[in-house]
PDB file of C-alpha atoms in Angstrom:
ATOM      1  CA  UNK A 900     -73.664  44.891  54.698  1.00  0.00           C
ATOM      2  CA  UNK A 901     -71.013  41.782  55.099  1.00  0.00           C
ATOM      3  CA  UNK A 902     -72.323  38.295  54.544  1.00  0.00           C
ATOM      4  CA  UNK A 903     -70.486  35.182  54.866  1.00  0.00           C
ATOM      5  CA  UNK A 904     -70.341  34.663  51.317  1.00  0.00           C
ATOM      6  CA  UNK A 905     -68.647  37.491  50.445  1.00  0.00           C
ATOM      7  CA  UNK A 906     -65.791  35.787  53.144  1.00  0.00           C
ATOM      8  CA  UNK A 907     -66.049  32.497  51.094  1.00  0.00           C
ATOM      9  CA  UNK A 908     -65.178  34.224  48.315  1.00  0.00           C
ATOM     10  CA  UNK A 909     -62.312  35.707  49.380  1.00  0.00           C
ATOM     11  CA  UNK A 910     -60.571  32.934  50.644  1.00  0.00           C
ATOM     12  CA  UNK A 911     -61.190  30.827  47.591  1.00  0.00           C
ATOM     13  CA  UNK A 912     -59.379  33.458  45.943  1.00  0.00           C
ATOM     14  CA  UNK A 913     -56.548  33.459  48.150  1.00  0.00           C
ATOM     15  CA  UNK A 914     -56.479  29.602  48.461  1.00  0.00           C
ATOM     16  CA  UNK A 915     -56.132  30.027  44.629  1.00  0.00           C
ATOM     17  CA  UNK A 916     -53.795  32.732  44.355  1.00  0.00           C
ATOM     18  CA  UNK A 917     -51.292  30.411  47.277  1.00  0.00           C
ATOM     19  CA  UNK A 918     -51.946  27.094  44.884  1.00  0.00           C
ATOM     20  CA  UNK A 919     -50.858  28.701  41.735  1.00  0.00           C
ATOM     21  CA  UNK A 920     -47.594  29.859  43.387  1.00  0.00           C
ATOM     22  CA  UNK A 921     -46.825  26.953  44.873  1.00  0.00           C
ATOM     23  CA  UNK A 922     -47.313  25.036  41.784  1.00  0.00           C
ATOM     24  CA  UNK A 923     -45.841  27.524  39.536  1.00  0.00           C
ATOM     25  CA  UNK A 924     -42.936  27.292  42.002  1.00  0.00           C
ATOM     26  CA  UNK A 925     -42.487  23.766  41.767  1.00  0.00           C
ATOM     27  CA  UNK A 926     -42.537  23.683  38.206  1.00  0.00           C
ATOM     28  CA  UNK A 927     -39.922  26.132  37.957  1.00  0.00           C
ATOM     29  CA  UNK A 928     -38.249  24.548  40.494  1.00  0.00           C
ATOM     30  CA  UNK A 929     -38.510  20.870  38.484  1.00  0.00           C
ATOM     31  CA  UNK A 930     -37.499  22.643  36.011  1.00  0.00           C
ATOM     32  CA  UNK A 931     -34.545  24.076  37.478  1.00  0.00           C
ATOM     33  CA  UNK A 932     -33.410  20.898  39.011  1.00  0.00           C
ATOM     34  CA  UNK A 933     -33.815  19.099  35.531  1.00  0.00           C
ATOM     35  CA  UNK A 934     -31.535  21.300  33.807  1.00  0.00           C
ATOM     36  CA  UNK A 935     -29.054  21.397  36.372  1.00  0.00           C
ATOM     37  CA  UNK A 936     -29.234  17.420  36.400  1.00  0.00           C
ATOM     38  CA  UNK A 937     -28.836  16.950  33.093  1.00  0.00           C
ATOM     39  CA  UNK A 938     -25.703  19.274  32.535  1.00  0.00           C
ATOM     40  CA  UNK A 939     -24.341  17.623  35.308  1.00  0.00           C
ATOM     41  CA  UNK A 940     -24.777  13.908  33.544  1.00  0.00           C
ATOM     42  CA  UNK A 941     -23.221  15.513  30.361  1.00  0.00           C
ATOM     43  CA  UNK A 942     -19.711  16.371  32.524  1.00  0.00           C
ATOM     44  CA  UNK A 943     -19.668  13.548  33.538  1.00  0.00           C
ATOM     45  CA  UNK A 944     -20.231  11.996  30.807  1.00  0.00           C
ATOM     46  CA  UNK A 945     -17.504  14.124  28.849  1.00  0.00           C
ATOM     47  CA  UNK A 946     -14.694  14.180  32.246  1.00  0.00           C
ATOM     48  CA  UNK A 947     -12.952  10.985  34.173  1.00  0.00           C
ATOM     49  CA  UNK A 948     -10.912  11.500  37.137  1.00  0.00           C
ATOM     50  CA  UNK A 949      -7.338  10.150  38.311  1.00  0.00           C
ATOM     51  CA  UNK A 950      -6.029  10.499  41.361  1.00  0.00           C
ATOM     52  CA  UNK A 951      -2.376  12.214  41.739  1.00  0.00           C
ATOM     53  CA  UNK A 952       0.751  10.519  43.644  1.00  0.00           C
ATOM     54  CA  UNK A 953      -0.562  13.231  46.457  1.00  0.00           C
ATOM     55  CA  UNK A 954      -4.379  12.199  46.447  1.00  0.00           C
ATOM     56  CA  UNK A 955      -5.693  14.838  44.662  1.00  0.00           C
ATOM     57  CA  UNK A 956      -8.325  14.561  41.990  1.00  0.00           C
ATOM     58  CA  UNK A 957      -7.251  15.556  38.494  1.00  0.00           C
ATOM     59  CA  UNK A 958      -9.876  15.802  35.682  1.00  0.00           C
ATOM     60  CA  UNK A 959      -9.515  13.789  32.479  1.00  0.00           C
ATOM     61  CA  UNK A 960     -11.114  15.366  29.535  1.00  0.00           C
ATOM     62  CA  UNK A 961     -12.401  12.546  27.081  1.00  0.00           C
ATOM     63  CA  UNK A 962     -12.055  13.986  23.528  1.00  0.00           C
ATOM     64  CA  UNK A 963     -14.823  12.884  21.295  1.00  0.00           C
ATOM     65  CA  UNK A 964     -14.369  10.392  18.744  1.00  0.00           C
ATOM     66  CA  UNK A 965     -15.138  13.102  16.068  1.00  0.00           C
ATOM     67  CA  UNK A 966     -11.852  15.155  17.353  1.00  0.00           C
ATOM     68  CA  UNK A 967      -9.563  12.319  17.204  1.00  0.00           C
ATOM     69  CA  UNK A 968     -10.650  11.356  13.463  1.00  0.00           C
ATOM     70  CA  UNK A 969      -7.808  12.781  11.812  1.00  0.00           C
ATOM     71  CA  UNK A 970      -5.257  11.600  14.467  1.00  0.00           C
ATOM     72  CA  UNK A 971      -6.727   7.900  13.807  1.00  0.00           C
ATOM     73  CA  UNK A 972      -6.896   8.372  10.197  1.00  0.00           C
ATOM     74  CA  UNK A 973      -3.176   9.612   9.392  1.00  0.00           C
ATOM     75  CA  UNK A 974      -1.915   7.144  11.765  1.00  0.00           C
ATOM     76  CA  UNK A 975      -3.953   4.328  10.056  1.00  0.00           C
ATOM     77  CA  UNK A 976      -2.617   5.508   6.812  1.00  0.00           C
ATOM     78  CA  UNK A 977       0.867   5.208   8.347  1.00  0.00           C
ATOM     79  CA  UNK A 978       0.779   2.050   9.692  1.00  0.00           C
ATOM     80  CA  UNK A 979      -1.068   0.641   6.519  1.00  0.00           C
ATOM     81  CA  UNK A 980       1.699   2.374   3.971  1.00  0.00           C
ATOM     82  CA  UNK A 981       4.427   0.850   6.629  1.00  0.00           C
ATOM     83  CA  UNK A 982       3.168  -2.491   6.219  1.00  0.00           C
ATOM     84  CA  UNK A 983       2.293  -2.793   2.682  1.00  0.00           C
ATOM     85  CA  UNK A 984       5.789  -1.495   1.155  1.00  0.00           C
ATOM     86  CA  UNK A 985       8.745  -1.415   3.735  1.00  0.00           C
ATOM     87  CA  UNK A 986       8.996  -5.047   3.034  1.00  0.00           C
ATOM     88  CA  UNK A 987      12.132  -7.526   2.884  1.00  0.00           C
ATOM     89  CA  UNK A 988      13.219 -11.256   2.729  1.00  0.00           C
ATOM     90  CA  UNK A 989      12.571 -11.649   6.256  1.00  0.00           C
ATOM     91  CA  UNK A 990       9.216  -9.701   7.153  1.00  0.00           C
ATOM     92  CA  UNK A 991       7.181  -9.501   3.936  1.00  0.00           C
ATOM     93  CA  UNK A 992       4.777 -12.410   4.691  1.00  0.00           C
ATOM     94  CA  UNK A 993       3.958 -10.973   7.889  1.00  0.00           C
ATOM     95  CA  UNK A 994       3.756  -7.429   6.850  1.00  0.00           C
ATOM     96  CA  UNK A 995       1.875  -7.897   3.987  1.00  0.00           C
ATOM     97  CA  UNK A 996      -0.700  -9.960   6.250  1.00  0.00           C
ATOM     98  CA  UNK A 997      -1.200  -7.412   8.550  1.00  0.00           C
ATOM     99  CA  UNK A 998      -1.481  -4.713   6.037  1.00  0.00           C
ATOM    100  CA  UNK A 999      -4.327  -6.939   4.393  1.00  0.00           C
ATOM    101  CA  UNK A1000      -6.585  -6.287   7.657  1.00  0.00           C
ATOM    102  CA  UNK A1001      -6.106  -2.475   7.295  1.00  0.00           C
ATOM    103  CA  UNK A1002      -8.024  -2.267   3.867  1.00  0.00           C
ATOM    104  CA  UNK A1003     -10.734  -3.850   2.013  1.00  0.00           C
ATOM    105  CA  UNK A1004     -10.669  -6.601  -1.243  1.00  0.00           C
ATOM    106  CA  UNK A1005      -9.090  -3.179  -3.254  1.00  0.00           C
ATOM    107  CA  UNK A1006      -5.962  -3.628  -1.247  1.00  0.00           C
ATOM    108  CA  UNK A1007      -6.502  -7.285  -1.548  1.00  0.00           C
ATOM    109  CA  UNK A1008      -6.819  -7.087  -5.595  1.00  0.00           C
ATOM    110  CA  UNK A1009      -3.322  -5.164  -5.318  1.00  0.00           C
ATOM    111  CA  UNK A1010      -1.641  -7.804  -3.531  1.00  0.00           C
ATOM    112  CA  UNK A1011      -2.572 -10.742  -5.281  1.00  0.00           C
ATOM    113  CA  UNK A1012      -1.961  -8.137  -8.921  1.00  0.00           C
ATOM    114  CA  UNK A1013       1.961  -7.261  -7.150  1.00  0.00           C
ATOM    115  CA  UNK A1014       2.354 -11.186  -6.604  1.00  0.00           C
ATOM    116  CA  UNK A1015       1.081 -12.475 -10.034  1.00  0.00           C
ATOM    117  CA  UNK A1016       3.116  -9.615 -11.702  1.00  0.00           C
ATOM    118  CA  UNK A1017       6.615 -11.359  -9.847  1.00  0.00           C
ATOM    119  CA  UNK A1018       6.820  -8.734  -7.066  1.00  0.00           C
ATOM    120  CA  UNK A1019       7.774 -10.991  -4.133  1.00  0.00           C
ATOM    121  CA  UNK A1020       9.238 -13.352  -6.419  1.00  0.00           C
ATOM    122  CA  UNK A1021      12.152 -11.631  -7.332  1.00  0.00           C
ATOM    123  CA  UNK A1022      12.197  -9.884  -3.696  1.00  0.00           C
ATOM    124  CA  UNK A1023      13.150 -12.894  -2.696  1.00  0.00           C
ATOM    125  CA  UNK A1024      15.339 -13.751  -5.715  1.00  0.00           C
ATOM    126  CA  UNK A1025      17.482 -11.301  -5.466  1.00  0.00           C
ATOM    127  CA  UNK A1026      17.284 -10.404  -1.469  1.00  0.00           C
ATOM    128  CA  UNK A1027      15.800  -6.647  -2.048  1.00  0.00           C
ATOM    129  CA  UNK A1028      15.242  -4.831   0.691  1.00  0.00           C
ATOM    130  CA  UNK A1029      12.380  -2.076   0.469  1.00  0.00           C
ATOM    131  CA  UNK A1030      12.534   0.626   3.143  1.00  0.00           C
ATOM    132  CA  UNK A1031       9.691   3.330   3.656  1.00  0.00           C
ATOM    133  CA  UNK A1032      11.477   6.761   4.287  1.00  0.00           C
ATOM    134  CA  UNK A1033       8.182   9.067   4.533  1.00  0.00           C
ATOM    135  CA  UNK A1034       5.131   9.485   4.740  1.00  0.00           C
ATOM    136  CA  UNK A1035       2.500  11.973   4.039  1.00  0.00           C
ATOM    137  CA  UNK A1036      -1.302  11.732   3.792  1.00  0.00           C
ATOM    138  CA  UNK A1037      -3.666  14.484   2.697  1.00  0.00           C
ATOM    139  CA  UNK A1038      -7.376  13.791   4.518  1.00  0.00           C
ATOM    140  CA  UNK A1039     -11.094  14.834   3.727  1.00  0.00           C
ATOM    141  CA  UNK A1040     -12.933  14.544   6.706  1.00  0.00           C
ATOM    142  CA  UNK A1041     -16.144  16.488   5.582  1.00  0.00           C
ATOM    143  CA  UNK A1042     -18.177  13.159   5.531  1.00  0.00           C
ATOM    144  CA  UNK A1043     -17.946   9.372   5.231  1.00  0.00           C
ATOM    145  CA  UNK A1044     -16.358   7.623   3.562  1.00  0.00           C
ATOM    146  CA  UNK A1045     -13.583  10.381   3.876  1.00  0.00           C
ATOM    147  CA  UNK A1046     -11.299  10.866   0.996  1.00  0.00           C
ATOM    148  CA  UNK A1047      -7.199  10.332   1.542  1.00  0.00           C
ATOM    149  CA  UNK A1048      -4.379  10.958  -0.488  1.00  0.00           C
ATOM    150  CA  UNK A1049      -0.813   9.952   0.403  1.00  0.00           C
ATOM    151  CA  UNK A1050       2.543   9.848  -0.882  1.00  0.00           C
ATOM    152  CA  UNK A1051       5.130   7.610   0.188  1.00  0.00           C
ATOM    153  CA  UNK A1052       8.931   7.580  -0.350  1.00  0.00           C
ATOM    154  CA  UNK A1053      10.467   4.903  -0.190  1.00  0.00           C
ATOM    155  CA  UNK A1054      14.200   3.121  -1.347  1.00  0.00           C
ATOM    156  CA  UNK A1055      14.577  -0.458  -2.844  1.00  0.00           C
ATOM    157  CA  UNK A1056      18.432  -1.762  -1.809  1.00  0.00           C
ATOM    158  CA  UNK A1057      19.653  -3.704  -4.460  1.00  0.00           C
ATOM    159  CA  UNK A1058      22.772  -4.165  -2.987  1.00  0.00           C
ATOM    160  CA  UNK A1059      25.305  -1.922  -4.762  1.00  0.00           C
ATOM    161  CA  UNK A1060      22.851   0.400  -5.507  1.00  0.00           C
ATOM    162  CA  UNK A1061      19.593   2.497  -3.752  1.00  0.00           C
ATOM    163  CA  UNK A1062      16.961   3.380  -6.124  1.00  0.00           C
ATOM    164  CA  UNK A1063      14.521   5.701  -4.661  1.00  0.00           C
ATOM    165  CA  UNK A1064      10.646   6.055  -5.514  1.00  0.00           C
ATOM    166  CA  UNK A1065       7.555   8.777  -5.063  1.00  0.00           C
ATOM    167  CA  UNK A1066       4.022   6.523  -4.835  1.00  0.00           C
ATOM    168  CA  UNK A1067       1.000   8.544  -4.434  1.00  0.00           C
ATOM    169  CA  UNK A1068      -2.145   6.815  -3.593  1.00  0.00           C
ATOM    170  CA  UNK A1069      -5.827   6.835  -2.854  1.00  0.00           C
ATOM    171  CA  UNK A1070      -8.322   5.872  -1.443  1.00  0.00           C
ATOM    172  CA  UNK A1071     -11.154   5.501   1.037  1.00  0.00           C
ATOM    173  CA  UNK A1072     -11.651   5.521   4.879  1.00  0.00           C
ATOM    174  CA  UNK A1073     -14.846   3.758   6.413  1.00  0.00           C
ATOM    175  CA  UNK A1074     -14.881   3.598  10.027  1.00  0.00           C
ATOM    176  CA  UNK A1075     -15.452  -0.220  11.416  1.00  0.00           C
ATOM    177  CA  UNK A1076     -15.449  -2.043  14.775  1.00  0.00           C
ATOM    178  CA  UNK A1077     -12.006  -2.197  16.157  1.00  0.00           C
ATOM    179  CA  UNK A1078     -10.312  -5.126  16.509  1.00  0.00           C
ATOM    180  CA  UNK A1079      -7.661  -5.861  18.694  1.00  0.00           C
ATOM    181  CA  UNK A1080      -4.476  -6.001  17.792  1.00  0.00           C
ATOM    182  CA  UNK A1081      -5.643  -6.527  13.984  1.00  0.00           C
ATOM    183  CA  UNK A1082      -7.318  -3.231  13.276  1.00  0.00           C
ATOM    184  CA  UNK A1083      -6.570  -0.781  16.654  1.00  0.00           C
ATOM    185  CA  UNK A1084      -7.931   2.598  14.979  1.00  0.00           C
ATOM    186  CA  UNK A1085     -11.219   1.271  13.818  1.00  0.00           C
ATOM    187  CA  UNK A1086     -10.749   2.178   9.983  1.00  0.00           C
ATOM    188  CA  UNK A1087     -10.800   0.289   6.881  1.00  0.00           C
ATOM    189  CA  UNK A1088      -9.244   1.276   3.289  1.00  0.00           C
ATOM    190  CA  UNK A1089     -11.393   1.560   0.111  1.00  0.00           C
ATOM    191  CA  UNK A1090     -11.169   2.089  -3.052  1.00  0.00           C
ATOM    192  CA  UNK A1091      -7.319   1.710  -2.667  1.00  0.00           C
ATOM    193  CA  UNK A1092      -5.388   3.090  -6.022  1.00  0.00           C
ATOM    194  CA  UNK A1093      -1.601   3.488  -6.808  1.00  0.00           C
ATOM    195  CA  UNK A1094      -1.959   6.703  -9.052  1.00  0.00           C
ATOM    196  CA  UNK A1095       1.734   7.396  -9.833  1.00  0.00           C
ATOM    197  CA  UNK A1096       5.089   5.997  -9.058  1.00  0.00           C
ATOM    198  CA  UNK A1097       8.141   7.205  -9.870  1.00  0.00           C
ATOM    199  CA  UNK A1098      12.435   7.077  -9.409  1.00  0.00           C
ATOM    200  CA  UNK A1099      13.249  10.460  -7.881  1.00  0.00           C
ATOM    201  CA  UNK A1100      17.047  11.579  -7.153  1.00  0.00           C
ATOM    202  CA  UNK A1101      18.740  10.386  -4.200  1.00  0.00           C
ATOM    203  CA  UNK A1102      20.071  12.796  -1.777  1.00  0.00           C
ATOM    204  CA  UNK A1103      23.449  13.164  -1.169  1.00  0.00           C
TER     205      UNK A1103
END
């Protein structure tokens, strides 16, 4: 025999059964939409867009900072190495002042050592001219502060005769603030150490 409860029953049931989908649906469904969301935030995040002479859309991928490390760092070494040793009559002050913001007080100590040992002194005395030929740096990038090692060649013009010289250096990178147009990579030298110089053989 049927009652009416037996009815109840069974439509509790399926009212139950129909909630749980639904909200199992819209959970998965959240969930879904979440995801989907938030991996479209990240392209964004990682793409820019230009627009082409013929108004099409052409995706710029941004490069991490982490990817462009060692382009930054060599080219920080370079300009530093540039700076600090091709020098002359004419530019010295001004190089020497902008390689100061590319390092720390140990590129600072070196200076003021190369000035109180007559360096610039007898530049000027006898109208050298110092040119940087190469060079090459040797990076660590494992972890901060990362480890460099670089060799420049460079010639001093004495006139009548071209001396030429091997320095290999070392030192420290720290990555800083960048500073425009002082410090445009965002590095600063440490720990900054002539190891070795010497004459090598000019080239014919």
């Amino acid at each position: 025999m049927k009652t009416p409860y037996k009815n109840i029953y069974s439509v509790l049931q399926t009212n139950r059964f129909v909630v749980i989908t639904v909200v199992s649906g819209a959970l998965i469904s959240s969930l879904f939409f979440g995801w989907l969301m938030y991996d479209m935030h990240r392209m964004a995040l990682n793409n820019s867009f230009a627009i082409n002479t013929d108004g099409s859309v052409i995706p710029l991928k941004w490069v991490s900072q982490k990817e462009n490390l060692e382009v930054e760092a060599l080219a920080h070494l370079e300009l530093f190495h540039t700076y600090f040793y091709n020098i002359d009559t004419s530019n010295y002050l001004r190089n020497l002042e902008k390689a100061l913001w590319l390092g720390n007080s140990s590129v600072d100590n070196l200076y003021r050592q190369k000035k109180a040992d007559g360096v610039y002194n007898r530049l000027l005395q006898y109208s050298l001219v110092q040119k940087v030929l190469s060079i090459e740096s040797q990076l660590d990038l494992q972890a901060e502060p990362y480890q460099f090692k670089t060799t420049t060649i460079f010639e001093i013009n004495r006139g009548t005769v071209v001396d030429r010289y091997e320095l290999v250096s070392s030192g420290n990178l720290i990555v800083v603030d960048r500073n425009y147009p002082t410090n445009t990579h965002g590095l600063l030298i440490t720990n900054y150490f002539e190891n070795t110089l010497k004459k090598i053989n000019n080239e014919n």
